[in-house]
GROMACS .gro file of C-alpha atoms in nm:
model
  483
    1MET     CA    1   0.000   0.000   0.000
    2LYS     CA    2   0.108   0.356  -0.061
    3THR     CA    3   0.197   0.579   0.232
    4ALA     CA    4   0.042   0.923   0.249
    5VAL     CA    5   0.373   1.077   0.143
    6GLN     CA    6   0.405   0.838  -0.151
    7TYR     CA    7   0.053   0.923  -0.262
    8GLU     CA    8   0.126   1.295  -0.269
    9GLU     CA    9   0.448   1.238  -0.461
   10SER     CA   10   0.269   1.014  -0.711
   11LEU     CA   11   0.035   1.301  -0.798
   12ARG     CA   12   0.333   1.526  -0.866
   13GLN     CA   13   0.443   1.283  -1.138
   14LEU     CA   14   0.119   1.332  -1.333
   15ASN     CA   15   0.079   1.590  -1.607
   16PHE     CA   16  -0.271   1.728  -1.554
   17LYS     CA   17  -0.413   1.992  -1.784
   18VAL     CA   18  -0.648   2.190  -1.559
   19TYR     CA   19  -0.801   2.536  -1.589
   20LEU     CA   20  -0.898   2.724  -1.273
   21GLN     CA   21  -1.055   3.070  -1.289
   22GLY     CA   22  -0.943   3.115  -1.648
   23GLU     CA   23  -0.581   3.011  -1.594
   24LEU     CA   24  -0.391   2.693  -1.682
   25ILE     CA   25  -0.255   2.560  -1.352
   26GLU     CA   26   0.100   2.426  -1.358
   27ASN     CA   27   0.101   2.266  -1.011
   28PRO     CA   28  -0.243   2.148  -0.894
   29VAL     CA   29  -0.102   1.969  -0.587
   30ASP     CA   30   0.015   2.287  -0.417
   31HIS     CA   31  -0.243   2.533  -0.546
   32PRO     CA   32  -0.407   2.683  -0.234
   33ILE     CA   33  -0.761   2.629  -0.364
   34ILE     CA   34  -0.699   2.265  -0.466
   35ARG     CA   35  -0.458   2.157  -0.190
   36PRO     CA   36  -0.718   2.097   0.087
   37SER     CA   37  -0.901   1.848  -0.135
   38MET     CA   38  -0.577   1.658  -0.190
   39ASN     CA   39  -0.525   1.648   0.187
   40SER     CA   40  -0.863   1.478   0.224
   41VAL     CA   41  -0.765   1.197  -0.014
   42LYS     CA   42  -0.425   1.181   0.151
   43ALA     CA   43  -0.605   1.103   0.478
   44THR     CA   44  -0.736   0.778   0.324
   45TYR     CA   45  -0.375   0.666   0.292
   46GLU     CA   46  -0.262   0.807   0.625
   47LEU     CA   47  -0.534   0.634   0.830
   48ALA     CA   48  -0.464   0.305   0.650
   49GLU     CA   49  -0.111   0.319   0.797
   50MET     CA   50  -0.241   0.343   1.154
   51PRO     CA   51  -0.281   0.014   1.346
   52GLU     CA   52  -0.589   0.137   1.532
   53TYR     CA   53  -0.777   0.181   1.201
   54GLU     CA   54  -0.641  -0.122   1.015
   55ASP     CA   55  -0.962  -0.325   1.046
   56LEU     CA   56  -1.171  -0.055   0.876
   57MET     CA   57  -0.920   0.102   0.639
   58THR     CA   58  -0.770  -0.217   0.493
   59ALA     CA   59  -0.894  -0.547   0.354
   60VAL     CA   60  -0.757  -0.871   0.209
   61SER     CA   61  -0.752  -0.887  -0.171
   62HIS     CA   62  -0.954  -1.176  -0.314
   63LEU     CA   63  -0.710  -1.171  -0.607
   64THR     CA   64  -0.377  -1.197  -0.422
   65GLY     CA   65  -0.448  -1.255  -0.052
   66ASN     CA   66  -0.246  -0.942   0.025
   67LYS     CA   67  -0.349  -0.656   0.251
   68ILE     CA   68  -0.482  -0.363   0.048
   69ASN     CA   69  -0.650  -0.030   0.105
   70ARG     CA   70  -1.024  -0.091   0.139
   71PHE     CA   71  -1.090   0.168  -0.131
   72CYS     CA   72  -0.933  -0.078  -0.380
   73HIS     CA   73  -1.136  -0.376  -0.254
   74LEU     CA   74  -1.428  -0.573  -0.397
   75HIS     CA   75  -1.678  -0.653  -0.122
   76GLN     CA   76  -1.661  -1.024  -0.040
   77SER     CA   77  -1.924  -1.034   0.235
   78THR     CA   78  -2.190  -0.829   0.410
   79GLU     CA   79  -1.923  -0.765   0.674
   80ASP     CA   80  -1.720  -0.587   0.405
   81LEU     CA   81  -2.023  -0.376   0.314
   82VAL     CA   82  -2.074  -0.278   0.678
   83LYS     CA   83  -1.706  -0.196   0.727
   84LYS     CA   84  -1.719   0.026   0.421
   85VAL     CA   85  -1.989   0.243   0.582
   86LYS     CA   86  -1.801   0.255   0.913
   87MET     CA   87  -1.481   0.354   0.732
   88GLN     CA   88  -1.662   0.635   0.553
   89ARG     CA   89  -1.805   0.767   0.878
   90LEU     CA   90  -1.458   0.763   1.031
   91LEU     CA   91  -1.311   0.960   0.741
   92GLY     CA   92  -1.598   1.209   0.753
   93GLN     CA   93  -1.522   1.263   1.121
   94LYS     CA   94  -1.151   1.313   1.050
   95THR     CA   95  -1.184   1.551   0.753
   96ALA     CA   96  -1.531   1.715   0.783
   97ALA     CA   97  -1.515   1.713   0.402
   98CYS     CA   98  -1.551   1.489   0.098
   99PHE     CA   99  -1.257   1.246   0.083
  100GLN     CA  100  -1.333   1.157  -0.278
  101ARG     CA  101  -1.229   0.790  -0.314
  102CYS     CA  102  -1.581   0.649  -0.261
  103VAL     CA  103  -1.688   0.701  -0.621
  104GLY     CA  104  -1.407   0.486  -0.758
  105MET     CA  105  -1.465   0.213  -0.497
  106ASP     CA  106  -1.834   0.203  -0.586
  107ALA     CA  107  -1.752   0.199  -0.956
  108ILE     CA  108  -1.515  -0.099  -0.945
  109ASN     CA  109  -1.767  -0.303  -0.748
  110ALA     CA  110  -2.042  -0.228  -0.999
  111VAL     CA  111  -1.826  -0.290  -1.307
  112ASP     CA  112  -1.704  -0.621  -1.163
  113SER     CA  113  -2.043  -0.792  -1.141
  114VAL     CA  114  -2.182  -0.642  -1.462
  115THR     CA  115  -1.882  -0.739  -1.678
  116TYR     CA  116  -1.896  -1.092  -1.535
  117GLU     CA  117  -2.262  -1.126  -1.633
  118MET     CA  118  -2.198  -0.962  -1.971
  119ASP     CA  119  -1.928  -1.216  -2.053
  120LYS     CA  120  -2.148  -1.507  -1.946
  121LYS     CA  121  -2.428  -1.400  -2.178
  122LEU     CA  122  -2.237  -1.256  -2.473
  123GLY     CA  123  -1.905  -1.444  -2.469
  124THR     CA  124  -1.703  -1.123  -2.437
  125ASN     CA  125  -1.386  -1.095  -2.227
  126TYR     CA  126  -1.451  -0.770  -2.042
  127HIS     CA  127  -1.429  -0.927  -1.696
  128ASP     CA  128  -1.075  -1.054  -1.754
  129ARG     CA  129  -0.974  -0.708  -1.873
  130PHE     CA  130  -1.132  -0.555  -1.564
  131ASN     CA  131  -0.954  -0.798  -1.330
  132SER     CA  132  -0.621  -0.713  -1.493
  133PHE     CA  133  -0.682  -0.346  -1.422
  134LEU     CA  134  -0.808  -0.417  -1.069
  135LEU     CA  135  -0.492  -0.614  -0.989
  136LYS     CA  136  -0.277  -0.317  -1.092
  137MET     CA  137  -0.504  -0.080  -0.898
  138GLN     CA  138  -0.457  -0.286  -0.583
  139GLN     CA  139  -0.083  -0.331  -0.630
  140GLU     CA  140  -0.025   0.040  -0.695
  141ASP     CA  141  -0.291   0.158  -0.446
  142TRP     CA  142  -0.436   0.391  -0.707
  143THR     CA  143  -0.706   0.645  -0.640
  144VAL     CA  144  -0.963   0.593  -0.916
  145ASP     CA  145  -1.227   0.850  -1.008
  146GLY     CA  146  -1.562   0.699  -1.105
  147ALA     CA  147  -1.703   0.907  -1.392
  148MET     CA  148  -2.074   0.863  -1.461
  149THR     CA  149  -2.258   1.195  -1.500
  150ASP     CA  150  -2.269   1.345  -1.852
  151PRO     CA  151  -2.371   1.704  -1.931
  152LYS     CA  152  -2.696   1.557  -2.080
  153GLY     CA  153  -2.802   1.876  -2.261
  154ASP     CA  154  -3.176   1.864  -2.330
  155ARG     CA  155  -3.313   1.630  -2.063
  156GLY     CA  156  -3.615   1.560  -2.281
  157LEU     CA  157  -3.400   1.394  -2.547
  158GLY     CA  158  -3.188   1.078  -2.544
  159PRO     CA  159  -2.813   1.081  -2.616
  160SER     CA  160  -2.845   1.016  -2.990
  161LYS     CA  161  -3.117   1.283  -3.030
  162GLN     CA  162  -2.919   1.575  -2.887
  163ALA     CA  163  -2.842   1.872  -3.112
  164ASP     CA  164  -2.478   1.829  -3.008
  165PRO     CA  165  -2.383   1.458  -3.009
  166ASP     CA  166  -2.097   1.515  -2.762
  167LEU     CA  167  -2.323   1.595  -2.466
  168TYR     CA  168  -2.287   1.229  -2.367
  169VAL     CA  169  -1.951   1.049  -2.382
  170ARG     CA  170  -1.948   0.839  -2.697
  171ILE     CA  171  -1.739   0.617  -2.918
  172VAL     CA  172  -1.639   0.810  -3.229
  173GLU     CA  173  -1.405   0.550  -3.377
  174LYS     CA  174  -1.329   0.179  -3.341
  175ARG     CA  175  -0.978   0.070  -3.439
  176ASP     CA  176  -0.787  -0.255  -3.437
  177ASP     CA  177  -0.600  -0.145  -3.126
  178GLY     CA  178  -0.882   0.030  -2.938
  179ILE     CA  179  -1.146   0.299  -2.948
  180VAL     CA  180  -1.153   0.679  -2.959
  181VAL     CA  181  -1.399   0.860  -2.732
  182ARG     CA  182  -1.527   1.215  -2.713
  183GLY     CA  183  -1.752   1.405  -2.474
  184ALA     CA  184  -1.741   1.518  -2.113
  185LYS     CA  185  -1.823   1.413  -1.758
  186CYS     CA  186  -1.960   1.669  -1.508
  187HIS     CA  187  -1.934   1.703  -1.131
  188GLN     CA  188  -1.621   1.488  -1.116
  189THR     CA  189  -1.542   1.462  -0.747
  190GLY     CA  190  -1.171   1.447  -0.674
  191ALA     CA  191  -1.071   1.395  -1.038
  192LEU     CA  192  -0.748   1.594  -0.999
  193ASN     CA  193  -0.649   1.383  -0.699
  194SER     CA  194  -0.692   1.058  -0.893
  195HIS     CA  195  -0.449   0.838  -1.083
  196TRP     CA  196  -0.707   0.680  -1.317
  197ILE     CA  197  -1.059   0.752  -1.443
  198LEU     CA  198  -1.322   0.475  -1.467
  199VAL     CA  199  -1.594   0.588  -1.709
  200MET     CA  200  -1.946   0.443  -1.706
  201PRO     CA  201  -2.267   0.527  -1.897
  202THR     CA  202  -2.492   0.768  -1.713
  203ILE     CA  203  -2.834   0.624  -1.806
  204SER     CA  204  -2.987   0.305  -1.939
  205MET     CA  205  -2.924   0.311  -2.315
  206THR     CA  206  -3.132   0.190  -2.607
  207GLN     CA  207  -3.012   0.032  -2.931
  208GLU     CA  208  -3.006   0.368  -3.105
  209ASP     CA  209  -2.776   0.496  -2.830
  210ALA     CA  210  -2.531   0.204  -2.857
  211GLU     CA  211  -2.232   0.428  -2.929
  212TYR     CA  212  -2.290   0.590  -2.588
  213ALA     CA  213  -2.295   0.255  -2.402
  214VAL     CA  214  -1.926   0.262  -2.314
  215SER     CA  215  -1.715   0.190  -2.008
  216PHE     CA  216  -1.339   0.216  -1.986
  217VAL     CA  217  -1.042   0.328  -1.780
  218ALA     CA  218  -0.786   0.592  -1.872
  219PRO     CA  219  -0.498   0.760  -1.689
  220ALA     CA  220  -0.627   1.079  -1.532
  221ASP     CA  221  -0.365   1.276  -1.727
  222ALA     CA  222  -0.409   1.091  -2.058
  223GLU     CA  223  -0.355   1.275  -2.384
  224GLY     CA  224  -0.677   1.453  -2.479
  225ILE     CA  225  -0.821   1.479  -2.126
  226PHE     CA  226  -0.843   1.822  -1.967
  227TYR     CA  227  -1.032   1.969  -1.673
  228ILE     CA  228  -1.216   2.288  -1.584
  229TYR     CA  229  -1.220   2.333  -1.206
  230GLY     CA  230  -1.557   2.409  -1.046
  231ARG     CA  231  -1.625   2.717  -0.832
  232GLN     CA  232  -1.733   2.674  -0.471
  233SER     CA  233  -1.883   2.922  -0.227
  234CYS     CA  234  -1.612   3.115  -0.038
  235ASP     CA  235  -1.333   2.931  -0.228
  236THR     CA  236  -1.111   3.239  -0.268
  237ARG     CA  237  -1.081   3.269   0.110
  238LYS     CA  238  -0.814   3.000   0.066
  239LEU     CA  239  -0.604   3.259  -0.120
  240GLU     CA  240  -0.603   3.505   0.172
  241GLY     CA  241  -0.333   3.331   0.375
  242GLY     CA  242  -0.524   3.298   0.702
  243ASP     CA  243  -0.683   2.994   0.859
  244ILE     CA  244  -0.982   3.112   1.067
  245ASP     CA  245  -1.200   3.249   0.787
  246VAL     CA  246  -1.178   2.933   0.573
  247GLY     CA  247  -1.341   2.735   0.855
  248ASN     CA  248  -1.158   2.412   0.766
  249LYS     CA  249  -0.806   2.501   0.659
  250GLN     CA  250  -0.668   2.152   0.613
  251PHE     CA  251  -0.938   1.958   0.431
  252GLY     CA  252  -1.185   2.010   0.149
  253GLY     CA  253  -1.328   1.866  -0.171
  254HIS     CA  254  -1.349   1.959  -0.536
  255GLU     CA  255  -1.553   1.907  -0.849
  256ALA     CA  256  -1.445   1.947  -1.210
  257LEU     CA  257  -1.569   1.919  -1.566
  258MET     CA  258  -1.367   1.644  -1.736
  259VAL     CA  259  -1.341   1.677  -2.114
  260PHE     CA  260  -1.246   1.391  -2.348
  261ASP     CA  261  -1.112   1.543  -2.669
  262ASN     CA  262  -1.073   1.240  -2.899
  263VAL     CA  263  -0.906   1.023  -2.636
  264PHE     CA  264  -0.764   0.687  -2.747
  265ILE     CA  265  -0.845   0.389  -2.523
  266PRO     CA  266  -0.666   0.056  -2.592
  267TRP     CA  267  -0.891  -0.251  -2.598
  268GLU     CA  268  -0.746  -0.391  -2.276
  269ASN     CA  269  -0.892  -0.089  -2.094
  270VAL     CA  270  -1.242  -0.116  -2.248
  271PHE     CA  271  -1.513  -0.283  -2.035
  272MET     CA  272  -1.825  -0.205  -2.242
  273CYS     CA  273  -1.845  -0.112  -2.608
  274GLY     CA  274  -2.198  -0.087  -2.741
  275GLU     CA  275  -2.362  -0.352  -2.518
  276TYR     CA  276  -2.648  -0.115  -2.441
  277GLU     CA  277  -2.864  -0.384  -2.277
  278PHE     CA  278  -2.622  -0.395  -1.982
  279SER     CA  279  -2.593  -0.019  -1.934
  280GLY     CA  280  -2.899  -0.003  -1.709
  281ALA     CA  281  -2.765  -0.269  -1.471
  282LEU     CA  282  -2.433  -0.087  -1.443
  283VAL     CA  283  -2.604   0.244  -1.366
  284GLU     CA  284  -2.838   0.082  -1.113
  285ARG     CA  285  -2.565  -0.103  -0.924
  286PHE     CA  286  -2.322   0.187  -0.916
  287ALA     CA  287  -2.599   0.418  -0.796
  288GLY     CA  288  -2.697   0.166  -0.528
  289TYR     CA  289  -2.343   0.137  -0.395
  290HIS     CA  290  -2.299   0.513  -0.399
  291ARG     CA  291  -2.631   0.574  -0.224
  292GLN     CA  292  -2.512   0.334   0.045
  293SER     CA  293  -2.194   0.541   0.077
  294TYR     CA  294  -2.389   0.849   0.182
  295GLY     CA  295  -2.503   0.665   0.493
  296GLY     CA  296  -2.140   0.681   0.606
  297CYS     CA  297  -1.961   0.989   0.477
  298LYS     CA  298  -2.240   1.240   0.538
  299VAL     CA  299  -2.290   1.098   0.887
  300GLY     CA  300  -1.923   1.154   0.973
  301VAL     CA  301  -1.941   1.517   0.862
  302GLY     CA  302  -2.269   1.543   1.053
  303ASP     CA  303  -2.087   1.429   1.367
  304VAL     CA  304  -1.846   1.721   1.329
  305LEU     CA  305  -2.129   1.968   1.263
  306ILE     CA  306  -2.322   1.850   1.569
  307GLY     CA  307  -2.010   1.889   1.781
  308ALA     CA  308  -1.949   2.237   1.641
  309ALA     CA  309  -2.309   2.341   1.716
  310ALA     CA  310  -2.277   2.212   2.072
  311LEU     CA  311  -1.954   2.410   2.117
  312ALA     CA  312  -2.121   2.721   1.976
  313ALA     CA  313  -2.391   2.685   2.241
  314ASP     CA  314  -2.122   2.645   2.507
  315TYR     CA  315  -1.927   2.950   2.388
  316ASN     CA  316  -2.248   3.154   2.371
  317GLY     CA  317  -2.329   3.057   2.730
  318ALA     CA  318  -2.657   2.894   2.618
  319GLN     CA  319  -2.572   2.528   2.670
  320LYS     CA  320  -2.828   2.489   2.950
  321ALA     CA  321  -3.123   2.616   2.746
  322SER     CA  322  -3.371   2.331   2.710
  323HIS     CA  323  -3.465   2.418   2.352
  324LEU     CA  324  -3.099   2.401   2.245
  325LYS     CA  325  -3.057   2.064   2.414
  326ASP     CA  326  -3.363   1.943   2.225
  327LYS     CA  327  -3.225   2.069   1.893
  328LEU     CA  328  -2.897   1.884   1.950
  329ILE     CA  329  -3.093   1.569   2.030
  330GLU     CA  330  -3.286   1.607   1.704
  331MET     CA  331  -2.960   1.652   1.511
  332VAL     CA  332  -2.823   1.331   1.662
  333HIS     CA  333  -3.149   1.148   1.590
  334LEU     CA  334  -3.144   1.248   1.222
  335ASN     CA  335  -2.775   1.170   1.182
  336GLU     CA  336  -2.802   0.825   1.338
  337THR     CA  337  -3.108   0.748   1.124
  338LEU     CA  338  -2.892   0.803   0.815
  339TYR     CA  339  -2.625   0.575   0.959
  340ALA     CA  340  -2.885   0.309   1.041
  341CYS     CA  341  -2.997   0.308   0.677
  342GLY     CA  342  -2.638   0.272   0.556
  343ILE     CA  343  -2.576  -0.021   0.791
  344ALA     CA  344  -2.912  -0.183   0.711
  345CYS     CA  345  -2.867  -0.189   0.332
  346SER     CA  346  -2.518  -0.334   0.392
  347ALA     CA  347  -2.628  -0.605   0.636
  348GLU     CA  348  -2.904  -0.707   0.393
  349GLY     CA  349  -2.664  -0.735   0.100
  350TYR     CA  350  -2.622  -1.046  -0.113
  351LYS     CA  351  -2.371  -1.225  -0.332
  352THR     CA  352  -2.376  -1.159  -0.708
  353ALA     CA  353  -2.275  -1.411  -0.974
  354SER     CA  354  -1.917  -1.278  -0.980
  355GLY     CA  355  -1.881  -1.331  -0.604
  356THR     CA  356  -1.890  -0.961  -0.519
  357TYR     CA  357  -2.154  -0.856  -0.268
  358LEU     CA  358  -2.422  -0.604  -0.360
  359ILE     CA  359  -2.621  -0.400  -0.110
  360ASP     CA  360  -2.997  -0.426  -0.071
  361LEU     CA  361  -3.097  -0.182  -0.345
  362LEU     CA  362  -3.430  -0.082  -0.193
  363LEU     CA  363  -3.274   0.009   0.142
  364ALA     CA  364  -2.983   0.187  -0.031
  365ASN     CA  365  -3.231   0.407  -0.214
  366VAL     CA  366  -3.422   0.471   0.110
  367CYS     CA  367  -3.088   0.569   0.266
  368LYS     CA  368  -3.014   0.823  -0.007
  369GLN     CA  369  -3.371   0.956  -0.006
  370ASN     CA  370  -3.323   1.043   0.362
  371VAL     CA  371  -2.986   1.197   0.282
  372THR     CA  372  -3.159   1.441   0.044
  373ARG     CA  373  -3.346   1.579   0.346
  374PHE     CA  374  -3.184   1.521   0.684
  375PRO     CA  375  -2.850   1.704   0.633
  376TYR     CA  376  -3.048   2.014   0.538
  377GLU     CA  377  -3.239   1.998   0.865
  378ILE     CA  378  -2.921   1.929   1.062
  379ALA     CA  379  -2.760   2.230   0.893
  380ARG     CA  380  -3.066   2.447   0.969
  381LEU     CA  381  -3.052   2.352   1.335
  382ALA     CA  382  -2.677   2.419   1.347
  383GLU     CA  383  -2.733   2.768   1.203
  384ASP     CA  384  -3.014   2.822   1.455
  385ILE     CA  385  -2.788   2.730   1.747
  386ALA     CA  386  -2.487   2.924   1.615
  387GLY     CA  387  -2.675   3.254   1.581
  388GLY     CA  388  -2.646   3.538   1.332
  389LEU     CA  389  -2.288   3.620   1.427
  390MET     CA  390  -2.180   3.327   1.211
  391VAL     CA  391  -2.232   3.538   0.900
  392THR     CA  392  -2.182   3.893   1.028
  393MET     CA  393  -1.863   3.875   1.232
  394PRO     CA  394  -1.553   4.052   1.099
  395SER     CA  395  -1.257   3.886   0.937
  396GLU     CA  396  -0.951   3.721   1.085
  397LYS     CA  397  -0.746   4.022   0.972
  398ASP     CA  398  -0.970   4.248   1.177
  399LEU     CA  399  -0.921   4.026   1.482
  400HIS     CA  400  -0.543   4.055   1.450
  401HIS     CA  401  -0.537   4.425   1.351
  402PRO     CA  402  -0.315   4.637   1.580
  403VAL     CA  403  -0.583   4.906   1.625
  404ILE     CA  404  -0.927   4.745   1.595
  405GLY     CA  405  -0.824   4.395   1.705
  406LYS     CA  406  -0.887   4.474   2.071
  407VAL     CA  407  -1.232   4.611   1.980
  408VAL     CA  408  -1.318   4.288   1.797
  409GLU     CA  409  -1.185   4.087   2.090
  410LYS     CA  410  -1.399   4.287   2.333
  411TYR     CA  411  -1.733   4.301   2.154
  412PHE     CA  412  -1.743   3.957   1.993
  413LYS     CA  413  -1.666   3.764   2.309
  414GLY     CA  414  -1.925   3.525   2.448
  415VAL     CA  415  -1.845   3.337   2.769
  416ALA     CA  416  -1.568   3.528   2.945
  417SER     CA  417  -1.343   3.224   2.990
  418VAL     CA  418  -1.345   3.140   2.618
  419PRO     CA  419  -1.113   3.340   2.388
  420THR     CA  420  -1.296   3.533   2.118
  421GLU     CA  421  -1.078   3.359   1.861
  422TYR     CA  422  -1.215   3.017   1.964
  423ARG     CA  423  -1.569   3.141   1.926
  424MET     CA  424  -1.490   3.280   1.580
  425ARG     CA  425  -1.318   2.957   1.476
  426ILE     CA  426  -1.612   2.735   1.565
  427LEU     CA  427  -1.860   2.968   1.397
  428ARG     CA  428  -1.649   2.971   1.079
  429LEU     CA  429  -1.643   2.590   1.084
  430ILE     CA  430  -2.024   2.581   1.098
  431GLU     CA  431  -2.035   2.837   0.818
  432ASN     CA  432  -1.793   2.626   0.612
  433ILE     CA  433  -2.007   2.313   0.639
  434THR     CA  434  -2.347   2.478   0.596
  435LEU     CA  435  -2.273   2.767   0.357
  436GLY     CA  436  -1.907   2.757   0.247
  437THR     CA  437  -1.690   2.522   0.044
  438ALA     CA  438  -1.783   2.212   0.246
  439ALA     CA  439  -2.153   2.278   0.181
  440VAL     CA  440  -2.091   2.143  -0.169
  441GLY     CA  441  -2.036   1.800  -0.018
  442TYR     CA  442  -2.266   1.820   0.283
  443ARG     CA  443  -2.572   1.992   0.133
  444THR     CA  444  -2.590   2.005  -0.247
  445GLU     CA  445  -2.413   1.674  -0.296
  446SER     CA  446  -2.655   1.522  -0.045
  447MET     CA  447  -2.935   1.640  -0.272
  448HIS     CA  448  -2.798   1.554  -0.616
  449GLY     CA  449  -2.501   1.321  -0.567
  450ALA     CA  450  -2.564   0.958  -0.672
  451GLY     CA  451  -2.881   1.082  -0.839
  452SER     CA  452  -3.135   1.347  -0.746
  453PRO     CA  453  -3.430   1.270  -0.514
  454GLN     CA  454  -3.662   1.161  -0.794
  455ALA     CA  455  -3.410   0.898  -0.908
  456GLN     CA  456  -3.436   0.727  -0.569
  457ARG     CA  457  -3.814   0.751  -0.569
  458ILE     CA  458  -3.826   0.577  -0.907
  459MET     CA  459  -3.608   0.295  -0.772
  460ILE     CA  460  -3.813   0.270  -0.452
  461ALA     CA  461  -4.128   0.238  -0.665
  462ARG     CA  462  -3.967  -0.041  -0.868
  463GLN     CA  463  -3.836  -0.233  -0.570
  464GLY     CA  464  -4.108  -0.163  -0.313
  465ASN     CA  465  -4.311  -0.467  -0.422
  466ILE     CA  466  -4.655  -0.315  -0.367
  467ALA     CA  467  -4.818  -0.622  -0.524
  468GLN     CA  468  -4.681  -0.847  -0.249
  469LYS     CA  469  -4.796  -0.602   0.017
  470LYS     CA  470  -5.147  -0.615  -0.129
  471GLU     CA  471  -5.145  -0.992  -0.093
  472LEU     CA  472  -5.034  -0.962   0.270
  473ALA     CA  473  -5.326  -0.726   0.339
  474LYS     CA  474  -5.570  -0.961   0.164
  475ALA     CA  475  -5.455  -1.255   0.375
  476ILE     CA  476  -5.501  -1.064   0.699
  477ALA     CA  477  -5.839  -0.924   0.594
  478GLY     CA  478  -5.970  -1.261   0.474
  479ILE     CA  479  -5.994  -1.164   0.105
  480PRO     CA  480  -5.925  -1.438  -0.154
  481ALA     CA  481  -5.594  -1.400  -0.338
  482LYS     CA  482  -5.781  -1.333  -0.665
  483GLY     CA  483  -6.040  -1.110  -0.498
   0.00000   0.00000   0.00000
């Protein structure tokens, strides 16, 4: 396994082409806006080195029998699925941000079972190709970015009906040695902190969309791939040189638009090439795994936010107020409900034909449906407890100013025994998670990541088995089965 230091150095060896605020960035690793997101991924390597976290952060490879980072692992049991959620909660607690490797972990698990079933039915050899890549991924401890979401253009039209055919990633040429692809993937979490990109179709395809039914891997810095870095609320605070106003100086996340400008993919790296009838299964399984993930990572960040709100109450001198105690209890209740859903869909998982374990898809979708709501309420309660000062207090520079610093210190103090700086720090942390850069991962990603709320409701409708429930009611009520 890579050490945290080795991971950082491995990124420096890559030749990314990334644009940020209209400029081509020469050194993404050390750029002050990007660096905190790299630190979050780095934590997944750092914790894996610690004996006290070995059980959660590492696993035994089913390919080699060697110890590997759990983010490179295919789930071999329901215990693995449960440990995944616990690991994600731990990392959320340690970073209070998106640590970005979940998408790739969920992608490899989905691609594994689907390629196995594809080969069995069609006589292709995609699964062997995938296993060859997975072996290298485990040996090199690569961070892999799972790339699913296309720009989509006009949502009322399918991929092949778009005015611009590149609004979904597609195959533009098939050659003896591979394929050439063109298009883009949006909202790519942690792409610039990844070694490889694993591309999947974004929706279930039809025969007329066969050229869009494609899955493959490519080096993150491959020829023809470039990135446009996404803006985040309050992101330029990272350029100011301080550490209070950013709220979370060390850790963060990032999103990017990933563009494929006629990228060549050798056949050994292609896992789907026109087999449109399997695109739906791949989308469904990846989405299920990723919806399970949110029952871990968002809960860990929620733990930090609940702690910050409790400290804000302490520093405000309001910790004994019964209504604040009740709000903290409600925050814990909502957070643990999310965790319970993540654990439940894991414990109810089952073995697929390839041997990899899949979560209970219904419960995974219920988990994510709750995630689209509960973090927003937790954030609202945190803002309620924190008070208006969270968004009206002066800057860190004002606090340290030789003339007005003492005024800030005097008039923004809460409890006399608590330094004003501590109060400002905890309020900035709450602001960061609820309104600032971390709100991308904790709020908006909770809404739209792994599919928007309606996507889960569609899956719940499919898997809810209303017909069986009708029969249960008939039996209890004494109505004949055909009545």
